[in-house]
Coordinates of C-alpha atoms in Angstrom, one line a residue:
M936 CA -58.1 2.8 -31.6
S937 CA -56.1 5.6 -31.2
E938 CA -55.9 8.0 -27.4
I939 CA -56.5 10.9 -27.2
V940 CA -55.0 13.4 -24.1
V941 CA -57.4 15.1 -21.5
T942 CA -57.3 17.9 -18.4
L943 CA -58.6 17.1 -15.7
P944 CA -59.4 20.3 -12.8
D945 CA -56.0 19.0 -11.1
G946 CA -54.5 19.7 -14.2
S947 CA -52.9 16.4 -15.0
E948 CA -53.8 14.8 -18.1
L949 CA -55.6 11.1 -18.8
S950 CA -54.8 8.9 -22.4
V951 CA -58.5 7.4 -22.8
E952 CA -59.6 6.1 -25.8
E953 CA -60.9 8.1 -28.9
G954 CA -64.7 8.0 -28.7
A955 CA -64.3 7.9 -25.3
T956 CA -68.3 9.5 -23.3
V957 CA -68.2 11.9 -19.9
A958 CA -69.0 8.8 -18.3
D959 CA -65.2 7.2 -19.6
V960 CA -63.5 9.1 -18.1
A961 CA -65.3 9.3 -15.2
Y962 CA -64.7 5.8 -14.9
E963 CA -61.2 5.8 -16.4
I964 CA -59.9 8.0 -13.3
G965 CA -61.9 5.0 -10.8
P966 CA -65.2 2.7 -10.5
G967 CA -66.2 4.5 -7.7
L968 CA -66.2 7.8 -9.5
G969 CA -68.1 6.5 -12.7
K970 CA -70.8 5.2 -10.7
D971 CA -71.7 8.4 -8.8
T972 CA -71.0 10.7 -12.1
V973 CA -74.3 12.7 -13.3
A974 CA -73.4 14.7 -15.4
G975 CA -69.3 16.8 -17.3
V976 CA -68.1 20.1 -17.6
V977 CA -65.8 19.8 -20.8
D978 CA -64.4 23.1 -22.1
G979 CA -66.3 25.0 -19.5
E980 CA -69.9 23.6 -21.0
L981 CA -72.2 21.7 -18.5
V982 CA -73.4 18.2 -20.7
D983 CA -74.7 15.1 -20.7
K984 CA -72.1 12.2 -18.9
A985 CA -73.0 10.4 -22.3
D986 CA -71.5 12.7 -24.6
P987 CA -68.1 12.1 -26.1
V988 CA -64.8 15.0 -25.2
H989 CA -62.0 15.8 -27.9
D990 CA -58.1 15.0 -27.6
G991 CA -57.4 18.2 -24.9
A992 CA -60.5 18.8 -23.6
Q993 CA -61.1 20.2 -20.2
V994 CA -62.7 17.6 -18.7
V995 CA -65.0 18.1 -14.7
I996 CA -66.9 15.2 -13.4
V997 CA -69.7 16.2 -12.5
T998 CA -71.4 14.3 -9.2
D999 CA -74.4 14.9 -6.8
Q1000 CA -71.8 16.5 -4.0
S1001 CA -70.8 19.4 -7.1
D1002 CA -71.6 23.0 -7.5
E1003 CA -73.4 21.8 -10.9
Y1004 CA -75.4 19.5 -9.9
L1005 CA -78.0 21.6 -8.4
R1006 CA -78.7 23.7 -12.5
V1007 CA -78.6 19.2 -13.3
L1008 CA -81.1 18.7 -11.1
R1009 CA -83.4 22.0 -12.4
H1010 CA -83.4 21.3 -15.9
T1011 CA -85.2 18.5 -15.0
A1012 CA -87.6 20.4 -12.7
A1013 CA -88.3 21.9 -16.0
H1014 CA -89.5 18.7 -17.6
V1015 CA -91.4 18.0 -14.5
F1016 CA -92.9 21.6 -15.3
A1017 CA -93.6 20.7 -18.6
Q1018 CA -95.3 17.5 -18.4
A1019 CA -97.4 18.3 -15.2
L1020 CA -98.5 21.2 -18.1
Q1021 CA -99.1 18.8 -20.3
R1022 CA -101.4 16.9 -18.1
L1023 CA -103.2 19.3 -17.2
H1024 CA -103.3 21.5 -20.5
P1025 CA -103.1 19.1 -23.4
E1026 CA -103.3 22.1 -26.1
A1027 CA -100.1 23.5 -24.3
K1028 CA -97.3 23.8 -27.0
L1029 CA -93.6 24.4 -25.2
A1030 CA -91.0 26.2 -26.8
I1031 CA -87.8 26.4 -24.2
G1032 CA -87.1 25.4 -20.6
P1033 CA -83.5 25.8 -19.3
P1034 CA -82.3 26.2 -15.6
T1035 CA -80.9 29.3 -14.3
D1036 CA -78.6 30.6 -11.5
E1037 CA -81.9 31.2 -9.4
G1038 CA -83.7 27.3 -10.8
F1039 CA -86.0 27.6 -14.3
Y1040 CA -88.6 28.7 -16.7
Y1041 CA -90.2 27.2 -19.9
D1042 CA -91.9 29.3 -22.2
V1043 CA -95.2 27.6 -23.7
T1044 CA -98.0 28.6 -26.1
D1045 CA -101.4 27.4 -26.6
V1046 CA -102.6 27.9 -23.3
D1047 CA -104.2 30.7 -21.3
L1048 CA -102.0 30.9 -17.3
D1049 CA -102.6 33.2 -15.4
A1050 CA -100.8 33.2 -11.3
D1051 CA -104.3 30.8 -10.4
D1052 CA -103.3 28.1 -12.0
L1053 CA -99.6 27.4 -11.2
E1054 CA -101.1 25.9 -7.3
A1055 CA -102.8 23.2 -9.0
I1056 CA -99.8 22.8 -11.8
E1057 CA -97.0 22.1 -8.2
D1058 CA -99.4 19.7 -6.8
E1059 CA -99.2 17.9 -10.5
M1060 CA -95.7 18.0 -10.9
R1061 CA -95.1 16.6 -7.3
E1062 CA -97.3 13.9 -8.2
I1063 CA -94.1 13.0 -10.5
L1064 CA -91.6 13.6 -8.2
E1065 CA -93.3 11.2 -6.2
A1066 CA -93.6 8.3 -8.5
D1067 CA -89.5 8.6 -8.7
L1068 CA -89.3 8.1 -12.8
P1069 CA -86.5 7.0 -14.7
V1070 CA -85.4 9.9 -17.0
E1071 CA -83.7 7.9 -20.2
R1072 CA -81.2 9.9 -22.8
E1073 CA -83.4 8.3 -26.6
L1074 CA -81.4 9.4 -29.6
R1075 CA -83.5 9.5 -32.1
S1076 CA -83.1 11.3 -36.6
R1077 CA -84.4 14.2 -37.2
E1078 CA -86.6 12.4 -39.8
E1079 CA -88.6 11.4 -36.6
A1080 CA -87.6 14.9 -34.7
L1081 CA -89.5 16.8 -37.4
E1082 CA -92.6 14.2 -37.7
L1083 CA -93.1 14.6 -33.5
Y1084 CA -92.6 18.3 -34.0
E1085 CA -95.1 19.2 -36.9
D1086 CA -97.1 21.0 -35.8
N1087 CA -94.6 22.7 -32.9
P1088 CA -93.2 25.9 -34.6
Y1089 CA -90.8 26.4 -32.2
K1090 CA -89.4 22.8 -31.9
R1091 CA -88.8 22.9 -35.7
D1092 CA -86.6 26.7 -35.3
I1093 CA -84.5 24.8 -33.1
L1094 CA -84.2 21.5 -35.1
E1095 CA -83.5 24.0 -38.0
D1096 CA -80.7 26.3 -36.1
E1097 CA -79.0 24.9 -33.2
A1098 CA -79.4 21.4 -34.4
A1099 CA -79.4 22.7 -38.3
G1100 CA -76.5 19.0 -39.9
D1101 CA -77.1 16.6 -36.2
E1102 CA -78.5 13.5 -38.6
E1103 CA -79.2 12.0 -34.4
L1104 CA -80.7 14.1 -31.7
S1105 CA -81.3 13.9 -27.3
F1106 CA -84.2 13.3 -26.6
Y1107 CA -84.8 12.5 -22.3
V1108 CA -88.1 10.9 -22.0
Q1109 CA -90.1 10.6 -18.4
G1110 CA -92.6 8.5 -18.3
D1111 CA -95.1 9.8 -20.3
F1112 CA -93.4 12.8 -21.6
E1113 CA -90.7 13.2 -23.6
D1114 CA -88.5 16.3 -25.1
L1115 CA -86.2 17.4 -27.5
C1116 CA -82.8 18.5 -25.3
K1117 CA -79.4 18.6 -24.7
G1118 CA -79.7 17.6 -21.2
P1119 CA -78.1 17.0 -19.2
H1120 CA -80.2 15.6 -16.8
V1121 CA -80.4 14.0 -13.1
E1122 CA -81.2 10.1 -12.7
S1123 CA -84.5 9.9 -12.3
T1124 CA -87.6 12.9 -11.1
G1125 CA -87.2 11.8 -7.9
E1126 CA -83.7 13.6 -7.0
I1127 CA -86.2 16.4 -6.7
G1128 CA -86.6 17.1 -3.5
A1129 CA -88.9 20.3 -3.5
V1130 CA -90.1 22.6 -6.5
K1131 CA -91.9 26.1 -6.8
L1132 CA -93.1 27.9 -9.2
L1133 CA -93.4 31.2 -8.4
N1134 CA -95.0 33.6 -11.1
I1135 CA -96.4 34.2 -15.0
S1136 CA -94.3 36.6 -17.5
S1137 CA -94.5 37.0 -21.4
A1138 CA -91.6 36.6 -23.1
Y1139 CA -90.9 37.1 -27.1
W1140 CA -89.1 33.9 -29.3
R1141 CA -85.7 33.6 -29.0
G1142 CA -85.8 37.5 -27.1
D1143 CA -86.8 39.0 -30.4
E1144 CA -89.6 41.4 -29.8
D1145 CA -90.3 40.8 -33.1
N1146 CA -90.9 37.3 -33.1
E1147 CA -94.0 35.8 -31.4
T1148 CA -95.3 36.6 -27.6
L1149 CA -95.0 33.3 -25.8
T1150 CA -95.8 32.6 -22.0
R1151 CA -92.7 32.0 -19.6
V1152 CA -93.5 30.4 -16.5
Y1153 CA -90.8 30.7 -13.9
G1154 CA -90.0 28.0 -10.8
T1155 CA -87.6 26.5 -8.9
A1156 CA -86.3 23.5 -7.3
F1157 CA -83.7 22.2 -4.3
E1158 CA -82.8 18.7 -3.6
S1159 CA -84.5 19.3 0.3
E1160 CA -87.2 21.4 1.6
K1161 CA -85.4 23.2 3.8
D1162 CA -83.4 24.1 1.2
L1163 CA -86.3 25.7 -1.0
Q1164 CA -87.8 27.9 2.4
D1165 CA -84.1 28.5 2.9
H1166 CA -84.6 30.4 -0.8
M1167 CA -88.1 31.9 -0.6
E1168 CA -87.0 33.4 2.4
L1169 CA -83.9 34.9 1.1
R1170 CA -85.9 35.4 -2.0
A1171 CA -88.0 38.1 -0.2
E1172 CA -85.4 39.5 1.4
A1173 CA -83.7 40.3 -1.9
E1174 CA -87.5 42.1 -2.6
E1175 CA -87.3 44.2 -0.3
R1176 CA -84.0 45.3 -0.5
D1177 CA -84.6 45.6 -4.5
H1178 CA -83.3 48.4 -6.6
R1179 CA -86.6 49.6 -8.2
K1180 CA -88.3 49.6 -4.7
L1181 CA -85.6 51.5 -2.7
G1182 CA -84.6 54.0 -5.3
K1183 CA -88.8 55.4 -5.6
E1184 CA -88.5 55.0 -2.0
M1185 CA -84.9 56.7 -1.6
D1186 CA -85.9 59.1 -4.5
L1187 CA -82.3 58.7 -6.4
F1188 CA -83.5 57.2 -10.0
S1189 CA -86.4 57.0 -12.1
I1190 CA -87.3 55.8 -16.1
P1191 CA -90.6 57.1 -17.0
E1192 CA -92.7 56.0 -20.2
V1193 CA -92.3 59.4 -21.5
T1194 CA -88.4 59.6 -21.8
G1195 CA -88.2 56.2 -23.2
P1196 CA -87.2 52.3 -21.7
G1197 CA -84.0 51.7 -20.5
L1198 CA -83.0 55.7 -20.3
P1199 CA -82.7 55.9 -16.8
L1200 CA -82.8 59.9 -15.2
Y1201 CA -81.1 60.4 -11.6
H1202 CA -82.1 62.8 -9.5
P1203 CA -80.4 64.7 -6.8
N1204 CA -79.7 62.6 -4.1
G1205 CA -78.8 59.5 -6.8
K1206 CA -76.2 61.5 -8.6
K1207 CA -74.7 62.0 -5.0
I1208 CA -74.3 59.2 -5.3
L1209 CA -72.6 58.6 -8.7
S1210 CA -69.8 61.6 -7.8
E1211 CA -69.2 59.8 -4.9
L1212 CA -68.2 56.6 -7.7
S1213 CA -66.8 58.4 -10.3
G1214 CA -64.6 60.2 -7.9
F1215 CA -63.1 57.1 -6.1
A1216 CA -62.5 55.5 -9.5
E1217 CA -60.5 58.8 -10.7
S1218 CA -58.5 59.0 -7.2
L1219 CA -57.7 54.8 -8.3
N1220 CA -57.2 56.3 -12.4
V1221 CA -54.7 58.9 -11.0
D1222 CA -52.8 56.8 -8.8
A1223 CA -52.3 54.3 -11.6
G1224 CA -51.0 56.0 -13.9
Y1225 CA -54.3 57.2 -16.4
E1226 CA -54.9 60.4 -18.0
P1227 CA -58.4 61.7 -18.3
V1228 CA -59.6 61.9 -22.7
E1229 CA -63.1 62.5 -22.8
T1230 CA -64.7 61.5 -26.5
P1231 CA -68.2 62.3 -28.4
H1232 CA -71.3 60.5 -28.2
L1233 CA -71.5 59.4 -31.8
F1234 CA -69.5 58.6 -34.5
R1235 CA -69.4 58.4 -38.3
T1236 CA -70.3 54.5 -38.8
E1237 CA -66.5 54.3 -40.7
L1238 CA -65.0 54.0 -37.3
W1239 CA -67.4 51.2 -36.4
K1240 CA -66.4 49.7 -39.3
Q1241 CA -63.0 50.1 -39.0
S1242 CA -62.9 49.2 -35.1
G1243 CA -65.3 45.6 -36.1
H1244 CA -68.5 46.6 -34.2
Y1245 CA -70.8 47.7 -37.2
D1246 CA -70.1 44.3 -38.4
N1247 CA -70.4 42.4 -34.3
Y1248 CA -72.5 45.2 -33.2
V1249 CA -75.1 46.5 -35.8
D1250 CA -78.3 44.8 -34.2
D1251 CA -77.5 46.8 -30.9
M1252 CA -76.5 50.1 -32.4
F1253 CA -78.7 53.0 -32.2
L1254 CA -77.5 54.6 -36.0
L1255 CA -78.0 57.6 -37.2
D1256 CA -78.4 59.3 -40.8
V1257 CA -77.4 63.1 -40.9
N1258 CA -77.7 64.9 -44.7
D1259 CA -77.3 61.1 -45.8
E1260 CA -74.3 60.2 -44.1
E1261 CA -74.8 57.0 -41.0
Y1262 CA -73.6 57.7 -37.5
G1263 CA -74.1 55.5 -35.0
L1264 CA -73.8 56.1 -30.8
K1265 CA -71.2 54.5 -29.2
P1266 CA -71.8 51.1 -28.2
M1267 CA -68.6 51.4 -26.8
N1268 CA -65.8 54.0 -26.1
C1269 CA -62.5 52.0 -27.4
P1270 CA -62.4 52.8 -31.0
G1271 CA -62.9 56.9 -29.4
H1272 CA -59.3 56.0 -27.1
A1273 CA -57.5 54.2 -29.7
T1274 CA -58.4 57.3 -32.2
I1275 CA -56.7 59.8 -29.6
F1276 CA -53.0 57.1 -29.3
D1277 CA -53.6 57.5 -33.5
Q1278 CA -52.7 60.9 -33.5
H1279 CA -49.6 61.0 -31.6
S1280 CA -46.3 59.6 -32.4
W1281 CA -44.5 57.1 -29.1
S1282 CA -41.4 55.9 -28.8
Y1283 CA -40.9 52.2 -26.9
R1284 CA -40.5 54.9 -23.9
D1285 CA -43.8 56.2 -23.5
L1286 CA -45.6 53.3 -23.5
P1287 CA -47.0 52.5 -21.7
V1288 CA -50.0 54.7 -22.5
R1289 CA -53.1 54.8 -19.9
Y1290 CA -56.8 56.2 -21.3
F1291 CA -59.8 57.4 -18.4
E1292 CA -63.6 58.6 -19.1
D1293 CA -66.9 58.0 -17.7
G1294 CA -68.0 57.0 -21.2
K1295 CA -71.9 57.1 -21.8
V1296 CA -72.9 54.6 -23.9
Y1297 CA -75.9 53.1 -25.9
R1298 CA -77.1 49.5 -27.0
K1299 CA -79.9 48.8 -28.3
E1300 CA -81.2 45.9 -25.7
Q1301 CA -84.8 43.6 -26.7
R1302 CA -87.1 45.3 -24.4
G1303 CA -88.5 42.6 -23.1
E1304 CA -84.6 42.5 -21.7
L1305 CA -84.4 45.9 -20.1
S1306 CA -85.0 45.3 -16.9
G1307 CA -84.6 48.7 -13.9
L1308 CA -80.9 49.6 -14.0
S1309 CA -79.3 45.8 -14.5
R1310 CA -80.3 46.1 -18.2
V1311 CA -80.4 49.9 -20.0
W1312 CA -80.3 51.5 -23.0
S1313 CA -78.5 54.1 -22.2
F1314 CA -75.3 53.9 -19.7
T1315 CA -72.2 54.8 -18.4
I1316 CA -68.7 52.7 -18.4
D1317 CA -66.1 53.6 -15.6
D1318 CA -63.5 52.8 -19.4
G1319 CA -60.1 52.1 -19.7
H1320 CA -57.8 51.8 -22.1
L1321 CA -54.2 51.3 -22.2
F1322 CA -51.8 51.1 -25.0
C1323 CA -48.1 48.9 -23.9
R1324 CA -45.4 46.7 -25.3
P1325 CA -45.7 42.8 -25.2
E1326 CA -43.6 42.6 -22.5
Q1327 CA -45.5 44.7 -20.3
I1328 CA -48.8 43.1 -20.3
E1329 CA -48.0 40.6 -17.5
A1330 CA -47.1 43.9 -15.0
E1331 CA -50.3 46.1 -16.4
I1332 CA -52.6 43.3 -15.6
R1333 CA -51.7 43.0 -12.6
Q1334 CA -51.9 46.3 -11.9
V1335 CA -55.7 46.7 -13.0
M1336 CA -56.4 44.0 -10.8
D1337 CA -54.8 45.6 -8.0
S1338 CA -57.2 48.4 -8.3
I1339 CA -60.1 46.1 -9.3
Y1340 CA -59.5 44.7 -5.6
E1341 CA -59.0 47.6 -3.7
V1342 CA -63.5 48.5 -5.4
L1343 CA -63.4 44.8 -3.8
D1344 CA -62.2 45.4 -0.1
T1345 CA -63.6 49.3 -0.3
F1346 CA -67.4 48.2 -1.0
G1347 CA -67.3 44.7 1.4
L1348 CA -67.7 42.7 -1.8
E1349 CA -66.5 39.4 -3.0
A1350 CA -66.6 38.4 -6.2
H1351 CA -66.4 35.0 -8.6
V1352 CA -62.8 35.5 -11.7
A1353 CA -63.1 33.6 -14.8
L1354 CA -61.3 33.5 -17.5
A1355 CA -64.1 34.1 -20.9
T1356 CA -62.4 32.9 -24.3
R1357 CA -63.4 33.4 -27.9
P1358 CA -67.1 33.6 -28.9
E1359 CA -68.3 32.7 -32.2
K1360 CA -68.4 35.7 -34.2
S1361 CA -64.8 38.2 -32.9
V1362 CA -62.5 39.6 -35.6
G1363 CA -58.5 38.2 -35.5
S1364 CA -56.7 35.2 -36.3
D1365 CA -56.4 32.0 -34.1
E1366 CA -52.7 32.8 -33.6
I1367 CA -54.0 36.2 -32.1
W1368 CA -56.9 34.7 -30.3
E1369 CA -54.5 31.9 -29.0
Q1370 CA -51.7 34.3 -27.3
S1371 CA -54.2 36.4 -26.2
E1372 CA -55.7 33.9 -24.1
T1373 CA -52.4 32.7 -23.4
Q1374 CA -51.4 35.5 -21.4
L1375 CA -54.6 36.1 -19.0
R1376 CA -54.3 32.7 -17.9
A1377 CA -50.4 33.2 -17.0
V1378 CA -52.0 36.1 -15.3
L1379 CA -54.1 34.6 -13.4
D1380 CA -52.1 31.2 -12.7
N1381 CA -49.1 33.1 -11.8
Q1382 CA -51.1 35.0 -9.4
N1383 CA -53.0 32.0 -7.7
V1384 CA -56.4 33.3 -8.8
D1385 CA -58.8 30.4 -8.6
Y1386 CA -61.1 31.2 -11.8
D1387 CA -63.9 29.2 -13.6
L1388 CA -63.1 28.8 -17.7
E1389 CA -66.5 30.3 -19.5
P1390 CA -66.0 29.4 -23.3
G1391 CA -67.0 31.5 -25.9
D1392 CA -67.6 34.8 -23.2
G1393 CA -65.1 36.5 -24.4
A1394 CA -65.6 40.3 -26.6
F1395 CA -65.7 40.2 -29.9
Y1396 CA -61.8 41.0 -30.5
G1397 CA -60.7 39.8 -27.5
P1398 CA -60.5 36.8 -24.8
K1399 CA -61.1 38.9 -20.6
I1400 CA -61.2 38.1 -17.2
D1401 CA -64.5 38.8 -15.2
F1402 CA -65.5 39.6 -12.0
A1403 CA -68.3 38.9 -10.5
F1404 CA -69.4 40.6 -7.9
E1405 CA -71.2 38.6 -4.2
D1406 CA -73.6 40.9 -2.9
A1407 CA -74.9 40.7 0.8
L1408 CA -77.2 37.9 -0.3
G1409 CA -75.1 35.8 -2.4
R1410 CA -76.4 36.2 -5.8
K1411 CA -73.8 37.0 -8.9
W1412 CA -73.6 40.4 -10.8
D1413 CA -71.5 41.2 -13.5
G1414 CA -69.1 43.3 -12.8
P1415 CA -65.1 44.5 -13.3
T1416 CA -63.0 42.9 -16.8
V1417 CA -60.0 43.3 -17.7
Q1418 CA -59.6 42.4 -22.3
V1419 CA -56.1 41.6 -23.8
D1420 CA -56.8 43.1 -27.3
F1421 CA -54.8 42.1 -30.1
N1422 CA -56.7 43.1 -33.0
M1423 CA -57.5 46.8 -32.6
P1424 CA -54.7 47.7 -33.1
E1425 CA -54.3 46.2 -36.3
R1426 CA -57.5 47.0 -37.5
F1427 CA -56.9 51.2 -36.9
D1428 CA -52.7 50.4 -37.6
L1429 CA -50.9 51.6 -34.3
T1430 CA -47.1 51.5 -33.7
Y1431 CA -44.8 52.7 -31.7
T1432 CA -41.0 53.3 -32.4
G1433 CA -38.9 50.1 -30.5
E1434 CA -35.5 50.5 -29.8
D1435 CA -34.1 48.9 -33.2
N1436 CA -35.6 52.2 -34.6
E1437 CA -38.9 50.2 -36.6
E1438 CA -42.4 49.9 -36.0
H1439 CA -44.4 48.0 -33.8
R1440 CA -47.7 47.3 -32.6
P1441 CA -48.9 48.0 -29.2
V1442 CA -51.0 45.7 -27.1
M1443 CA -54.0 47.4 -26.2
I1444 CA -55.5 46.7 -22.7
H1445 CA -59.5 47.4 -22.1
R1446 CA -60.6 47.3 -17.9
A1447 CA -63.6 48.4 -16.1
L1448 CA -63.1 48.7 -11.8
Y1449 CA -67.0 49.0 -11.6
G1450 CA -68.1 47.7 -15.3
S1451 CA -70.6 50.0 -15.5
Y1452 CA -72.1 52.6 -13.0
E1453 CA -76.1 51.9 -14.2
R1454 CA -75.3 47.5 -12.4
F1455 CA -72.8 48.5 -10.0
F1456 CA -75.3 51.3 -8.4
M1457 CA -77.9 48.7 -8.4
V1458 CA -75.7 46.1 -6.7
L1459 CA -74.6 48.4 -4.0
I1460 CA -78.1 49.7 -3.2
E1461 CA -79.4 46.2 -2.6
H1462 CA -75.9 45.0 -1.0
F1463 CA -76.5 47.4 1.8
D1464 CA -79.8 47.7 1.0
G1465 CA -80.1 51.5 0.9
K1466 CA -78.0 51.5 4.1
F1467 CA -75.3 53.4 2.4
P1468 CA -71.9 53.9 4.1
L1469 CA -71.2 58.0 5.3
W1470 CA -69.0 58.4 2.2
L1471 CA -71.9 57.1 -0.2
A1472 CA -74.6 58.6 1.7
P1473 CA -76.9 61.3 0.0
E1474 CA -77.7 62.8 2.7
Q1475 CA -74.9 62.2 5.9
V1476 CA -76.5 63.9 8.7
R1477 CA -79.8 65.0 9.8
V1478 CA -79.9 68.1 12.7
L1479 CA -83.4 67.2 14.9
P1480 CA -83.7 70.3 17.0
I1481 CA -86.7 69.4 19.9
S1482 CA -88.9 72.5 19.0
D1483 CA -88.7 75.7 16.7
D1484 CA -86.5 77.9 19.7
Q1485 CA -83.5 75.3 18.7
L1486 CA -83.3 76.1 15.0
G1487 CA -81.4 78.4 15.4
Y1488 CA -78.9 76.6 16.5
A1489 CA -79.2 73.6 14.3
H1490 CA -78.4 76.1 11.9
R1491 CA -75.2 76.7 13.0
V1492 CA -74.2 73.2 13.5
K1493 CA -75.4 71.9 10.3
N1494 CA -73.0 75.4 8.6
E1495 CA -70.2 73.8 11.3
L1496 CA -70.1 70.7 9.7
G1497 CA -70.6 72.8 6.0
D1498 CA -68.5 70.5 4.0
F1499 CA -71.3 67.3 4.4
R1500 CA -74.0 66.1 3.5
V1501 CA -76.1 67.7 6.2
S1502 CA -79.8 68.3 6.7
V1503 CA -81.9 70.7 9.3
E1504 CA -85.3 69.0 10.5
D1505 CA -87.0 72.2 10.3
R1506 CA -91.6 71.0 10.0
S1507 CA -93.5 71.0 13.5
W1508 CA -93.3 67.4 14.5
T1509 CA -92.7 65.6 17.8
L1510 CA -88.8 64.8 18.5
G1511 CA -89.9 60.8 18.0
R1512 CA -91.2 61.6 14.5
K1513 CA -87.9 62.7 13.3
I1514 CA -86.2 60.1 14.2
R1515 CA -88.3 57.6 12.8
E1516 CA -88.2 59.8 9.8
A1517 CA -84.4 59.9 9.5
Q1518 CA -84.1 56.3 10.5
D1519 CA -86.7 55.3 7.6
D1520 CA -84.6 57.8 4.8
N1521 CA -81.5 55.6 6.2
V1522 CA -79.6 58.8 7.2
P1523 CA -76.3 57.4 8.8
Y1524 CA -76.3 60.0 11.9
M1525 CA -79.5 62.3 13.4
L1526 CA -78.4 65.0 15.9
V1527 CA -80.6 65.7 18.4
V1528 CA -80.4 69.8 19.9
G1529 CA -82.5 71.1 22.6
E1530 CA -82.2 73.7 24.6
D1531 CA -79.2 72.3 26.8
E1532 CA -77.1 71.4 23.9
A1533 CA -77.7 75.0 22.5
E1534 CA -76.9 76.6 25.7
A1535 CA -73.9 74.0 25.7
G1536 CA -72.3 74.6 22.1
T1537 CA -72.7 70.6 22.1
I1538 CA -74.6 68.2 20.4
S1539 CA -76.6 64.8 20.9
V1540 CA -75.5 61.7 18.7
R1541 CA -77.6 59.1 16.8
D1542 CA -76.5 56.3 14.5
R1543 CA -79.1 54.4 12.5
Q1544 CA -78.2 51.0 15.0
E1545 CA -80.6 53.5 17.3
R1546 CA -76.9 54.4 19.3
E1547 CA -76.5 57.3 21.1
E1548 CA -74.1 59.7 22.8
Q1549 CA -75.0 62.7 24.8
D1550 CA -72.6 66.1 25.2
V1551 CA -70.3 66.1 22.2
A1552 CA -68.4 68.3 21.3
V1553 CA -69.4 69.7 17.6
E1554 CA -65.7 69.5 16.4
A1555 CA -65.4 65.9 18.0
F1556 CA -68.6 65.3 15.9
R1557 CA -66.7 67.0 12.7
E1558 CA -63.4 65.2 12.8
H1559 CA -64.1 61.1 13.5
L1560 CA -66.8 62.9 10.2
D1561 CA -63.2 63.6 7.8
A1562 CA -61.5 60.5 9.3
E1563 CA -64.8 57.7 8.8
Y1564 CA -65.3 59.4 5.4
G1565 CA -61.8 59.7 4.2
E1566 CA -61.2 56.2 4.7
K1567 CA -64.3 55.1 3.2
R1568 CA -65.7 53.0 6.4
L1569 CA -68.4 50.5 5.8
E1570 CA -71.1 51.7 8.8
P1571 CA -71.3 54.6 11.0
D1572 CA -68.6 53.7 13.8
F1573 CA -68.5 56.9 16.2
L1574 CA -70.9 55.3 18.7
A1575 CA -69.5 52.0 17.7
D1576 CA -68.8 49.9 20.6

């Protein structure tokens, strides 16, 4: 039998027999690892240990010590839920039940469930865990599967879509339960130490609002009760930090039903923060040699057809008929920037050419997928596109990544890096895609960046390096991106004159330092728990006169700090109530002024950490504000120890 070669995480290569499975690879590495193998990651995809590997595959072995193990365990927990549900409600039909970053969900139908039913299902789940049922993978024929799911249109839809053409299909069996599934799963239900059902919602089949509405039950699972308890405490804190809750309390934004779904309105407080974010991004762009441009909100669809967006994004576009001509609200800014580049003649000496724009875009997400600022119809990208010679690619990507790391440092955020490769729907030749992916991989490897591989998650026109923000609670959110694109210059016939006086094709690089303002704003609201640094805070200082007699002096203090966002609390409240109100409003600094301060021309400074200093000169405080704002410090530190 012929051999194939697979690549291991350390970059070494291993020869195995053709047809070898993930488990075979593990045993080839060592019998101990083979025995401990739970699953595998092949080319970035989590798979069953019985799945075969192919020549050139990148293979990671998953054991119960791996980060991926919890996802495998939660996948089995979804099956435990389905088994418990059908024991208590045999009439229930199952659709899909995948693991998620937070736990799992299962979509079901033909059963009437509400929150009061969860406790009984949870109890039945614990019985299944205690029974320690073996979880076994069995292969069935397509005919057997179709017969089994004769009255389940959702499983039949899966058989006719994702599993189309597969003559053998994997099922996972545990006791009296079986489910069509690719896996992977843990070896027995007893490996799950703790489960919790969280809530019920509705969901459209396959996320399409034209399809049937199903009941979705969310849950989570861990190896131990302690891990579950820690998670529930973190979840409770996340609910307190929810940007929708804080956004309302702080009067930052709203998404009223009357304006339409996924269309946020930014109130004055929210716009002040967005303006600071925009100014910071602009300063980074200008320092890096980008020039500002602006493009309209819609274009003729001929432009979208030329760019490839029409073929790949038409279902997500808002289209309009204007005098029998079709226009589309822009889902991306890049075709406009490519068209601007195309309006000039360029020499190799002119490159790189760099443009940036806070560009509003529109994408018609399914209504069921909209959520606060994290998924919206209308959002703004801090977009940048640069056009360079091939030999300039690595230097330009390094510069973009430097700007992204400056963003991370400024906001005190961590990030996880991933290389996303060619998706199923894409434009361009295999040669172009291989060249693009090789360039990005070289940049990451040369800079010793620790990154994951995300097969199939690239943009339709090119691969990308994605940065996922990690917030104060350890949650990950999509953020900055940098993408190499050889396709769009080809589609727009972009050229520059080379040193040889011949026409050459530039490379287009797409990049965003925040991702979108909406999602980044959401991340910051929750990351800071509404307690924004001074430079971002919509209200930076509030002057608190002890009585109405000091109102005049309070306004003079405000005027002396006029470059900052300062207000005077002029309501006839007690000082204690004024302080509590300012604390609740997350104002970084409170300036208490009474008779003594008015006579001396000073202030008493109090911060939201409840530290206080008296007899402070207004000018000294102003100088500190200048420094704290200019350096974008993360915490008010005038009164720091």
